C-alpha cells in the first residue's frame, strides 16, 4: 500500500528522463500468490547523459538483476520495494533484465496485477505498472512491447495482452501466448488478462478495407449479454472514421469485462478492460440508462485509441489532453447517434451538479493543474467534463470545419508522441490562444451577469463577466437570440459594443452590450443557447421572463433551463417558508407534457425537478438538510396532484416492447416513468405498486420502485423485498437494490444501510457494491447530512476501513463530503470532526490528500 508521502508533484519540475526505453519484453509466469515477472527492457541514453538509471516500484520483491544477460553484482544497484537504481549504467544502449515476484490474490487495491473472480487482470493507469515491475512508469517514456504469458496450470484460458497475437503454445502442460504491440506506448497502457472466460466474436472492416477481429470476453454463460456492447463498438469504430477520419490500427481489438474494477473502464492499447457493468446488458436486467452508459463508455474507451494512445500525455498534468478531448468525442458520438438536444441537457445537468460544485468547493482545481499530491485523485469531473466543455468552446468559437482541420493537424503533428495542452491548442486557429489557455489554467466557474433594459422602444442587453475570485477574464462564447413576440429579432439590426457578432455568436470579454431600437415592446434574451459556455448566469429572478422563454424559445436547452430555474426558485422560496406556488409552472409543464411535437425524452426532462443537491447549491449556506428534503417532497407531491389527469394519460399510453432498447423506446419509457414518479408522489401509489409487480423490463421495474420509495408508499418494503428475491443472484441488479435502499428518505436509511453491509453478497472489497450502497447513502441528503452527525461518522469509518484495502475507492467516497460547508453550523462541526478523525488515522496518500483539502480551505 502506498503510504502518505505528503510530496507534491509540480508541473514546473518536469524534465525528460535521462534514458529512453524503446523496447520492453515482459514474461509472466502466472500464479495466484507468486507470479514471477521477468522484465527485459532496452534502455538508451537520451543524449550524452551520465547518471544513474532510477526506476520506480511499489511493493516489489526483486529476485534477480542482469545487464546485457550477465548477472549484476549486488554493488552495481540498489533495490528496495519502491525503487531500483542502476548506479553506473553503460554509456550506450543496454538491456536490463529484472525479475520480480508479486501476489495477485493479495492485491486488494485493484491496481497492478490482481484477480477478479479468479481471472488475472491488470490496471496500470496512472501508476499501477510499478506494482508489477520496476520501470520509469511515466507517460512520456514510450516503448514497443513483447509480452509472453504462461498460464498457471493446464486448461484453455484466454491469455491476452496488447497488440497482435504472435503465437500460442504449451510449456510443461501450461498454455502460453506471445503478444507484440508495434505501437510505442507508455506503461500505463499495458494490460494483461488471463483466465477462463466466455467470448463473443465479430469482425470490422476499416475504411481502408482492413479486417479487424473483435472479441468481448465475459464471465462464462453471460456471452449473450455482450451483444449490445459489441454493436456499440462497431458503431463507434465507424463513427470515428466518418466524423474524425480515424481508422483502427491493429489486427485485433479485445474487450474484457471484470467484476472488480475501481472505475468504469480502461483504454489499454488493443485490450480494453471494463467494469462489467459497462458491458453486460439484457432488458430484464439493465435499464435504458445502463444501455446508454454502455454505449458511451465503449465509445469513450475506443476513441482513446487515437486521443490518448496514439497521442498520449507528456505528464499527468496534461491528463485533460486525453480525457477532456475523449469525453468531447464520446459526447459528439452520442449526439450524432441519439438526440443532440437531449444529450446536451443530460450533460449540462451532470456538469452543474458535480463539476460546478467541485469548482466552487474545497476540491477545486484547474482543468490542467500545476501541482498534485496524489495522481489518482485527479481523475475528476473537472478534468473530464469541464475539460470537454473547454474543447466544445473551441468548436463553438471556430466552427466544425476549422475544428476538424485543427484535429487533423493535431493527429498529423503529434502521432506517436506524448504531448501537452499547448501542443494541442497550437493546432487550432483560435483568435487569442493565450487568453483561451486561461480556461485550462485557472480553477473556478466564471459568472456572467445578464441585464436587460427597455425604454422608449430601445432594448439593451448587457453581459458582464465576473471572474471567479482572482481569476482573469476568459473568452466566453455566447450563443444568443433576442426573442420578440413574432420570433427572433434580426441581430444584424442591432448595435453591438464590446464584441463582434458572428452568426448567432459573440465572444464575451469583460462586457458586451446589444442595443436594438424602434421596438414596440420589450423582447427577451435567450442567452448561452445550447449552454455555449460553462458559466454561472446571474440574472434577476423574473418569473415573467422565464415563462416567456418557456413559451417562445426554440432552443430546447434553454427551454429546459427556464423550467429548471422556475422550479428551483419555487423550491427555494418554499424552503424559506413561502407557500408552494406551482400553478403557473404546472400549467406550462402540462402543456409540454401533452405536446407530441417534442420528443418524449425531452418532455421527460421537463417533468423532472432539480435535485435536492441543486437546491442545496441554490440556498448556498447554512442549509438545513431536513428542510431541503421536505421542500422537495412537497413540491413533487403538489405537482403530482395538480397534473394528475395529464400524468395519468401519459402513464396509460402503451409502453414500448420490453426488449426494445432503441433511444426512441427509452425516451417513451422515460416520459411514462417521469409521469409515474410525480403521480406516486401525489398520492397515487397503486400504479407504481402494480408496475413494480408486473414490469417486464428493468427500466420500468426500477422506476416503479424508485417512485414508491421516494413517496414512502406503504407498499415499498414488500416491493423491495420481491425485487431483492427476484434478482439476488445478479450482482449488477443487486447494486440497484442497494442503491435504492440507501437512498430512501424515511429516516431509516442509515440503519438500513448498516444492515445491508451484512448482506451475504455485499463486500467492501468490491467497488461496485461499495459505490452502490455506501456511495448512494452519502448522496442521500437527509441521511448523510443528519444533524446528529451519524451519517458523517458512518462514512468516515468506512473510509478508514477502505484506506487500508483500497485507498482509491476510499478517497472517492470521501469526496462526497465536499459540500459540508454549505450546511448549518451543527452539521458543519460534525462533518469537520469526522474528517479530522480520518485525517489523524489515514495511511494512504489518496485519502490523506482529499481529507487535507476538505478540512483546510
Ligand atoms: N483512463 C481511464 C481512467 C483511469 C483512472 C485511473 N485512476 C478510463 C478513462 O477515462 O477512459
Ligand atoms: Zn477516458
XYZ file of C-alpha atoms in Angstrom, residues 201-851:
651
model
C -16.630 -12.536 -31.670
C -17.204 -10.284 -34.631
C -15.227 -8.529 -37.329
C -14.955 -4.966 -38.547
C -13.675 -3.843 -41.917
C -11.985 -0.477 -41.659
C -12.389 2.342 -44.159
C -9.259 1.262 -45.976
C -10.517 -2.320 -46.163
C -8.503 -3.958 -43.377
C -10.283 -6.672 -41.448
C -10.123 -6.423 -37.657
C -11.079 -9.296 -35.353
C -13.195 -8.093 -32.467
C -13.833 -10.016 -29.261
C -15.555 -9.269 -25.983
C -14.651 -11.585 -23.103
C -17.099 -12.028 -20.238
C -17.852 -14.456 -17.434
C -18.795 -17.809 -18.962
C -22.531 -18.086 -19.544
C -23.015 -14.337 -19.872
C -21.985 -14.128 -23.550
C -25.469 -13.159 -24.810
C -25.348 -10.102 -22.586
C -22.360 -8.728 -24.507
C -24.050 -8.327 -27.879
C -25.158 -4.752 -27.290
C -21.619 -3.754 -26.311
C -20.323 -5.371 -29.498
C -22.811 -3.436 -31.569
C -21.830 -0.207 -29.811
C -18.169 -0.967 -30.520
C -18.717 -1.395 -34.237
C -20.778 1.774 -34.435
C -18.052 3.670 -32.548
C -15.387 2.416 -34.932
C -17.394 3.546 -37.935
C -18.233 6.919 -36.415
C -14.584 7.746 -35.675
C -13.844 7.111 -39.343
C -16.623 9.276 -40.695
C -16.522 12.139 -38.212
C -12.771 12.318 -37.494
C -11.147 10.251 -40.248
C -9.599 7.931 -37.621
C -9.087 4.295 -38.507
C -8.301 1.404 -36.173
C -4.708 0.248 -36.419
C -4.203 -3.308 -35.053
C -5.432 -6.696 -36.332
C -7.465 -7.314 -33.186
C -9.467 -5.327 -30.686
C -10.299 -7.087 -27.429
C -12.511 -6.040 -24.556
C -12.634 -7.898 -21.246
C -15.327 -7.376 -18.610
C -14.339 -7.932 -14.982
C -16.394 -7.652 -11.805
C -13.837 -5.956 -9.578
C -12.753 -2.666 -11.060
C -12.034 0.697 -9.487
C -13.642 2.791 -12.197
C -15.607 2.432 -15.426
C -13.130 1.064 -17.920
C -9.587 1.369 -19.223
C -8.333 2.068 -22.724
C -5.221 -0.187 -22.762
C -3.958 -0.448 -26.337
C -5.935 -3.131 -28.176
C -7.104 -4.641 -24.873
C -9.695 -2.527 -23.117
C -10.585 -3.749 -19.638
C -14.067 -2.882 -18.440
C -16.054 -2.860 -15.269
C -18.653 -5.461 -16.265
C -21.472 -3.014 -15.589
C -20.405 -1.199 -18.767
C -20.521 -4.357 -20.883
C -23.260 -6.691 -19.690
C -26.846 -5.900 -20.598
C -30.182 -7.603 -21.008
C -33.523 -5.767 -20.962
C -34.637 -7.869 -17.991
C -31.551 -6.852 -16.018
C -30.345 -3.491 -17.321
C -32.114 -0.157 -17.581
C -32.192 2.143 -20.579
C -29.701 4.309 -18.707
C -27.425 1.276 -18.382
C -27.619 0.702 -22.135
C -26.783 4.340 -22.810
C -23.905 4.102 -20.323
C -22.515 1.039 -22.083
C -22.685 2.780 -25.437
C -20.908 5.846 -24.045
C -18.139 4.010 -22.233
C -17.479 1.590 -25.100
C -17.211 4.593 -27.416
C -15.084 6.594 -24.982
C -12.507 3.854 -24.492
C -12.412 3.090 -28.199
C -11.908 6.772 -29.080
C -8.926 6.835 -26.731
C -7.119 4.734 -29.303
C -6.312 7.994 -31.078
C -6.827 10.568 -28.347
C -4.799 9.046 -25.552
C -2.967 6.106 -27.066
C -1.572 7.146 -30.465
C -1.079 10.590 -28.952
C -0.581 10.350 -25.221
C 0.163 12.813 -22.415
C 3.634 14.130 -21.662
C 2.896 14.099 -17.930
C -0.159 13.655 -15.718
C -0.760 17.385 -15.521
C -1.886 17.040 -19.137
C -4.498 14.421 -18.239
C -7.293 16.518 -19.769
C -5.449 16.352 -23.103
C -6.756 12.824 -23.457
C -9.727 12.825 -21.081
C -11.431 16.130 -21.853
C -10.942 15.541 -25.554
C -12.191 11.975 -25.425
C -15.249 12.977 -23.402
C -15.940 15.626 -26.044
C -15.649 12.944 -28.719
C -17.948 10.499 -26.912
C -20.488 13.268 -26.315
C -20.430 14.086 -30.010
C -20.869 10.422 -30.868
C -23.944 10.165 -28.639
C -25.283 13.449 -30.027
C -24.925 12.089 -33.565
C -26.468 8.683 -32.895
C -29.123 9.762 -30.386
C -30.752 13.152 -29.762
C -28.350 16.089 -29.667
C -30.583 18.323 -27.561
C -31.454 15.603 -25.059
C -27.775 14.696 -24.740
C -26.904 18.319 -24.103
C -29.459 18.620 -21.333
C -28.172 15.419 -19.746
C -24.549 16.527 -19.902
C -25.153 20.018 -18.593
C -27.278 18.700 -15.768
C -24.411 16.425 -14.750
C -21.841 19.184 -15.171
C -23.745 21.611 -12.987
C -24.464 19.022 -10.369
C -20.949 17.665 -9.995
C -18.426 19.900 -11.710
C -19.815 23.288 -10.711
C -19.932 22.211 -7.101
C -16.400 20.805 -7.305
C -15.220 24.031 -8.945
C -16.747 26.142 -6.199
C -15.713 23.947 -3.277
C -12.627 22.803 -1.405
C -11.616 20.240 -4.045
C -11.491 22.729 -6.895
C -8.517 22.720 -9.242
C -7.763 23.894 -12.774
C -8.544 21.668 -15.768
C -4.784 21.476 -16.076
C -3.471 21.743 -12.548
C 0.066 22.837 -11.844
C 0.546 20.539 -8.883
C -0.922 17.466 -7.258
C -0.317 15.361 -4.188
C -1.851 12.108 -5.465
C -2.459 11.496 -9.138
C -5.359 9.088 -8.584
C -7.355 11.972 -7.160
C -7.005 13.955 -10.379
C -9.488 11.840 -12.316
C -12.171 14.362 -11.607
C -15.239 15.815 -13.195
C -13.209 18.992 -13.733
C -10.577 17.206 -15.822
C -13.175 15.147 -17.681
C -16.345 17.209 -18.004
C -15.030 20.736 -17.780
C -12.151 19.510 -19.959
C -14.730 18.560 -22.559
C -16.573 21.884 -22.236
C -13.334 23.699 -22.962
C -12.905 21.715 -26.189
C -16.552 22.377 -27.020
C -15.888 26.110 -26.693
C -13.056 25.810 -29.227
C -15.529 24.071 -31.508
C -18.089 26.832 -30.919
C -15.555 29.610 -31.444
C -14.100 28.374 -34.743
C -16.878 26.140 -36.145
C -16.953 22.495 -37.224
C -14.816 22.854 -40.385
C -11.936 24.672 -38.720
C -12.251 22.402 -35.684
C -11.840 19.303 -37.853
C -8.874 20.943 -39.601
C -7.280 21.573 -36.192
C -7.856 17.974 -35.127
C -6.298 16.706 -38.368
C -3.280 18.909 -37.693
C -3.059 17.550 -34.154
C -3.105 13.930 -35.348
C -0.564 14.622 -38.089
C 1.778 16.619 -35.912
C 1.781 14.592 -32.707
C 1.055 10.980 -33.683
C 3.398 8.678 -31.773
C 4.312 11.298 -29.193
C 3.488 12.396 -25.659
C 2.011 15.871 -25.984
C 0.917 18.855 -23.930
C -2.118 21.138 -23.873
C -0.034 23.843 -25.520
C 0.762 21.415 -28.363
C -2.944 20.775 -28.804
C -4.077 24.401 -28.623
C -1.390 25.335 -31.152
C -3.209 23.236 -33.771
C -6.338 25.415 -33.811
C -6.911 28.758 -35.474
C -8.030 30.472 -32.290
C -8.185 34.269 -32.319
C -6.383 34.622 -28.989
C -4.832 31.327 -27.846
C -3.117 32.717 -24.781
C -6.261 34.132 -23.229
C -8.101 30.950 -24.170
C -5.459 28.982 -22.214
C -6.821 30.550 -19.035
C -9.685 28.083 -19.226
C -7.090 25.393 -18.559
C -5.018 27.213 -16.010
C -7.490 28.684 -13.549
C -9.981 26.932 -11.283
C -13.469 28.199 -10.640
C -16.573 28.851 -12.694
C -16.920 32.375 -14.082
C -20.211 34.179 -13.662
C -21.862 36.249 -16.354
C -24.298 38.910 -15.233
C -27.165 39.417 -17.667
C -29.057 42.679 -17.567
C -31.890 43.804 -19.794
C -33.443 47.247 -20.019
C -36.275 48.566 -22.152
C -37.199 52.208 -22.502
C -38.863 54.226 -25.271
C -38.605 51.483 -27.840
C -34.941 50.829 -27.038
C -33.905 47.435 -25.725
C -30.459 46.842 -24.335
C -28.859 43.606 -23.228
C -25.654 43.831 -21.219
C -23.431 40.870 -20.418
C -20.694 41.353 -17.854
C -18.088 38.773 -16.965
C -17.310 38.301 -13.281
C -14.279 36.060 -12.906
C -14.138 33.518 -10.084
C -12.246 35.044 -7.151
C -8.977 36.454 -8.505
C -9.056 34.732 -11.866
C -8.529 36.614 -15.124
C -11.120 37.352 -17.796
C -11.641 34.492 -20.229
C -13.042 34.497 -23.742
C -16.627 33.259 -23.295
C -18.582 32.177 -26.372
C -22.187 33.304 -26.116
C -24.828 31.890 -28.425
C -27.600 34.410 -28.448
C -31.096 35.134 -29.696
C -33.324 38.037 -28.819
C -36.892 36.927 -28.915
C -39.831 39.115 -29.734
C -43.446 38.059 -29.842
C -43.089 37.172 -33.530
C -39.866 35.234 -33.116
C -36.159 36.021 -33.045
C -35.119 39.585 -33.905
C -32.550 40.165 -36.606
C -29.329 40.738 -34.673
C -27.646 42.359 -37.648
C -30.059 45.261 -36.971
C -28.597 45.724 -33.515
C -25.702 47.800 -32.277
C -23.140 45.659 -30.532
C -20.452 47.113 -28.343
C -17.582 45.120 -26.906
C -17.619 42.222 -29.386
C -18.283 41.277 -32.963
C -21.257 39.166 -33.893
C -20.549 36.003 -35.829
C -23.796 34.340 -36.838
C -25.658 33.769 -33.565
C -22.472 34.030 -31.561
C -20.283 36.580 -29.933
C -17.284 36.295 -27.666
C -17.613 37.991 -24.315
C -14.553 39.582 -22.750
C -15.276 41.994 -19.947
C -18.541 43.467 -21.179
C -20.789 43.332 -24.217
C -23.940 45.254 -24.926
C -26.509 44.679 -27.622
C -28.901 47.523 -28.380
C -31.971 47.423 -30.572
C -34.092 50.492 -31.305
C -37.557 51.078 -32.647
C -39.370 48.317 -30.796
C -42.992 48.302 -29.681
C -42.458 46.099 -26.685
C -39.597 44.570 -24.788
C -38.107 41.405 -26.255
C -36.311 38.853 -24.074
C -32.847 37.426 -24.476
C -32.139 33.747 -24.855
C -28.507 33.656 -23.761
C -25.979 30.815 -23.713
C -28.087 28.781 -26.099
C -27.066 25.099 -26.102
C -25.148 26.079 -22.952
C -22.389 27.594 -25.079
C -20.020 28.128 -22.129
C -19.562 26.556 -18.675
C -20.520 29.614 -16.653
C -22.959 30.622 -13.955
C -25.556 33.024 -15.269
C -26.601 35.743 -12.860
C -29.897 37.193 -13.908
C -32.559 38.903 -11.821
C -35.238 36.450 -10.715
C -38.107 37.141 -13.095
C -40.906 34.643 -13.389
C -42.489 36.547 -16.264
C -39.305 36.336 -18.328
C -38.858 32.635 -17.623
C -42.410 31.933 -18.720
C -41.875 33.951 -21.898
C -38.775 31.867 -22.649
C -40.697 28.686 -21.927
C -43.283 29.756 -24.456
C -41.122 31.296 -27.182
C -37.595 29.939 -27.047
C -36.741 27.497 -29.803
C -33.530 26.309 -28.129
C -34.542 23.127 -26.276
C -31.728 23.520 -23.795
C -32.849 26.985 -22.801
C -36.468 25.888 -22.563
C -35.467 23.167 -20.149
C -33.213 25.588 -18.313
C -36.017 28.121 -17.879
C -38.228 25.392 -16.432
C -35.493 24.310 -14.033
C -34.841 27.878 -12.986
C -38.530 28.376 -12.249
C -38.795 25.132 -10.323
C -35.686 25.928 -8.325
C -36.986 29.389 -7.461
C -40.238 27.873 -6.210
C -38.416 25.205 -4.229
C -36.142 27.763 -2.661
C -38.984 30.074 -1.736
C -40.792 27.152 -0.151
C -37.668 26.123 1.744
C -37.588 29.676 3.069
C -41.166 29.413 4.265
C -43.317 30.653 1.386
C -46.316 28.598 0.296
C -45.753 26.394 -2.765
C -46.666 28.458 -5.756
C -46.758 25.865 -8.517
C -49.890 26.647 -10.509
C -48.435 28.510 -13.425
C -45.442 26.223 -13.757
C -47.729 23.205 -13.584
C -49.808 24.597 -16.439
C -46.760 25.120 -18.631
C -45.349 21.702 -17.803
C -48.726 20.173 -18.578
C -48.711 21.807 -21.994
C -45.230 20.466 -22.734
C -46.073 17.048 -21.388
C -49.011 16.848 -23.799
C -47.226 18.370 -26.788
C -46.369 15.495 -29.106
C -44.272 17.724 -31.343
C -41.500 17.452 -28.746
C -39.622 14.210 -28.342
C -40.632 12.138 -25.308
C -37.176 12.192 -23.693
C -37.214 15.987 -23.741
C -40.687 16.112 -22.213
C -39.499 13.677 -19.552
C -36.647 16.008 -18.627
C -39.098 18.853 -18.210
C -41.056 16.764 -15.720
C -38.025 16.116 -13.557
C -37.462 18.595 -10.752
C -34.000 19.940 -9.955
C -32.393 17.569 -7.460
C -32.074 18.169 -3.750
C -28.375 18.847 -4.320
C -29.238 21.643 -6.692
C -31.463 23.150 -4.060
C -28.596 22.924 -1.567
C -26.363 24.788 -4.045
C -29.043 27.385 -4.681
C -29.550 28.036 -0.971
C -25.813 28.446 -0.690
C -25.169 28.388 3.068
C -26.469 27.287 6.474
C -28.583 24.647 4.808
C -30.952 22.521 6.850
C -30.923 19.125 5.146
C -34.286 18.066 6.594
C -35.988 21.146 5.230
C -34.431 20.551 1.809
C -35.840 17.070 1.815
C -39.249 18.259 2.944
C -39.425 21.045 0.353
C -38.539 18.647 -2.438
C -41.093 16.078 -1.369
C -43.765 18.730 -1.023
C -43.199 20.094 -4.497
C -43.194 16.641 -6.089
C -46.456 15.872 -4.310
C -48.061 19.159 -5.293
C -47.134 18.817 -8.967
C -48.232 15.204 -8.982
C -51.623 16.060 -7.583
C -52.150 19.132 -9.717
C -51.107 17.487 -13.002
C -52.678 14.116 -12.255
C -55.008 13.810 -15.290
C -52.236 14.594 -17.782
C -49.731 12.422 -15.981
C -52.165 9.540 -15.803
C -52.807 9.787 -19.545
C -49.075 9.726 -20.202
C -48.638 6.716 -17.980
C -51.604 4.963 -19.564
C -50.008 5.247 -23.025
C -48.981 1.826 -24.295
C -45.372 1.112 -23.323
C -42.739 0.093 -25.881
C -41.896 -3.607 -26.177
C -39.798 -4.787 -23.249
C -36.878 -5.797 -25.430
C -36.846 -2.584 -27.456
C -33.763 -0.715 -26.273
C -33.629 1.901 -29.014
C -33.299 5.531 -27.914
C -36.871 6.140 -29.084
C -38.247 3.392 -26.855
C -36.061 4.602 -23.995
C -37.463 8.109 -24.443
C -41.034 6.864 -24.302
C -40.330 4.861 -21.174
C -38.636 7.833 -19.539
C -41.704 10.004 -20.159
C -44.069 7.395 -18.734
C -41.846 6.948 -15.719
C -41.372 10.667 -15.101
C -45.154 10.877 -15.026
C -45.290 7.891 -12.685
C -42.824 9.472 -10.251
C -44.963 12.587 -9.932
C -48.222 10.668 -9.727
C -46.839 8.461 -6.978
C -45.541 11.483 -5.086
C -49.009 12.967 -5.451
C -50.524 10.021 -3.614
C -51.433 7.548 -6.349
C -49.481 4.541 -5.089
C -51.463 1.925 -6.952
C -49.880 2.465 -10.346
C -46.311 2.175 -9.149
C -47.185 -0.777 -6.927
C -48.647 -2.565 -9.903
C -45.780 -1.643 -12.220
C -43.252 -2.869 -9.661
C -45.018 -6.235 -9.746
C -45.619 -6.614 -13.442
C -42.927 -4.757 -15.364
C -41.118 -6.947 -17.851
C -38.049 -4.777 -18.193
C -35.599 -3.371 -15.679
C -36.211 0.291 -16.555
C -39.892 0.151 -15.644
C -39.381 -2.083 -12.668
C -36.756 0.146 -11.149
C -38.647 3.338 -11.935
C -41.671 1.995 -10.108
C -39.605 1.030 -7.082
C -37.868 4.389 -7.023
C -41.209 6.169 -7.200
C -42.617 4.116 -4.315
C -39.518 4.638 -2.220
C -39.385 8.379 -2.867
C -43.026 8.708 -1.852
C -42.573 6.472 1.197
C -45.531 4.450 -0.054
C -46.672 1.713 2.356
C -46.086 -0.894 -0.364
C -42.403 -0.013 -0.697
C -40.967 -2.634 1.639
C -42.857 -5.511 0.078
C -41.970 -4.375 -3.442
C -38.316 -4.003 -2.497
C -38.249 -7.442 -0.926
C -39.700 -9.041 -4.032
C -37.197 -7.218 -6.202
C -34.401 -8.423 -3.968
C -35.600 -12.016 -4.084
C -36.044 -11.969 -7.854
C -32.554 -10.697 -8.565
C -30.400 -11.671 -5.623
C -28.176 -13.779 -7.843
C -27.484 -10.912 -10.266
C -24.764 -8.696 -8.763
C -25.384 -5.749 -11.066
C -29.094 -5.737 -10.238
C -28.372 -6.203 -6.563
C -26.362 -2.976 -6.846
C -29.536 -1.183 -7.888
C -31.325 -2.645 -4.887
C -28.553 -1.497 -2.554
C -28.563 1.993 -4.041
C -32.322 2.342 -3.761
C -32.375 1.156 -0.176
C -29.614 3.580 0.791
C -31.394 6.468 -0.954
C -34.696 6.204 0.895
C -35.651 9.247 2.874
C -37.867 7.736 5.526
C -35.460 8.273 8.393
C -34.250 4.675 8.302
C -31.565 4.959 5.619
C -28.575 4.682 7.946
C -29.912 1.675 9.841
C -30.895 0.044 6.581
C -27.509 0.720 5.010
C -25.694 -0.679 8.024
C -27.914 -3.735 7.878
C -27.201 -4.291 4.203
C -23.472 -4.270 4.828
C -24.144 -7.683 6.397
C -25.923 -8.903 3.289
C -24.189 -12.131 2.200
C -23.479 -10.641 -1.206
C -22.232 -7.278 -0.022
C -18.499 -6.765 0.223
C -16.418 -3.661 0.745
C -13.812 -5.411 -1.389
C -15.952 -4.939 -4.473
C -16.037 -1.327 -5.726
C -19.420 -1.700 -7.453
C -21.100 -2.974 -4.288
C -19.417 -0.264 -2.204
C -20.318 2.562 -4.540
C -23.897 1.327 -4.813
C -24.588 1.057 -1.129
C -22.228 3.490 0.572
C -21.993 5.956 -2.316
C -25.765 6.152 -2.609
C -26.078 6.661 1.131
C -23.648 9.581 1.040
C -25.747 11.207 -1.658
C -28.894 10.859 0.407
C -29.113 14.440 1.665
C -31.300 13.912 4.715
C -29.498 10.771 5.866
C -25.871 11.645 5.186
C -26.252 15.176 6.465
C -28.239 14.127 9.543
C -27.959 16.817 12.207
C -26.586 14.354 14.799
C -23.531 13.644 12.614
C -24.293 9.924 12.401
C -24.076 9.906 8.595
C -20.720 11.648 8.596
C -19.273 9.282 11.196
C -20.517 6.283 9.280
C -18.810 7.363 6.047
C -15.626 8.311 7.897
C -15.442 4.837 9.480
C -15.897 3.119 6.152
C -13.300 5.325 4.518
C -10.817 4.370 7.211
C -11.513 0.684 6.701
C -11.057 1.084 2.968
C -7.992 3.269 3.413
C -6.086 0.077 4.055
C -7.635 -2.185 1.420
C -8.496 0.108 -1.467
C -7.436 3.730 -0.968
C -8.694 4.876 -4.371
C -12.250 3.887 -3.585
C -11.926 5.316 -0.071
C -10.765 8.674 -1.410
C -13.531 8.758 -3.987
C -16.185 8.166 -1.330
C -14.761 10.949 0.807
C -15.212 13.470 -1.980
C -18.935 13.180 -1.156
C -18.152 15.285 1.895
C -17.244 18.190 -0.341
C -20.455 20.151 0.271
C -20.383 20.012 4.049
C -19.622 23.717 4.373
C -22.948 24.578 2.798
C -24.829 23.153 5.783
C -25.684 24.718 9.117
C -23.188 25.071 11.959
C -24.202 21.894 13.796
C -23.711 19.810 10.689
C -20.519 21.583 9.633
C -18.948 20.951 13.009
C -19.978 17.311 12.980
C -18.557 16.834 9.480
C -15.314 18.517 10.393
C -14.913 16.331 13.478
C -15.459 13.203 11.389
C -12.994 14.377 8.737
C -10.334 15.247 11.292
C -10.681 11.762 12.689
C -9.951 10.388 9.241
C -7.006 12.708 8.792
C -5.462 11.542 12.056
C -5.568 7.899 11.104
C -5.320 7.823 7.298
C -2.389 5.896 5.893
C -2.776 6.295 2.156
C -1.793 9.338 0.138
C -5.145 9.097 -1.662
C -7.207 9.605 1.481
C -4.725 11.988 3.083
C -4.794 14.283 0.068
C -8.592 14.503 -0.173
C -9.187 14.961 3.536
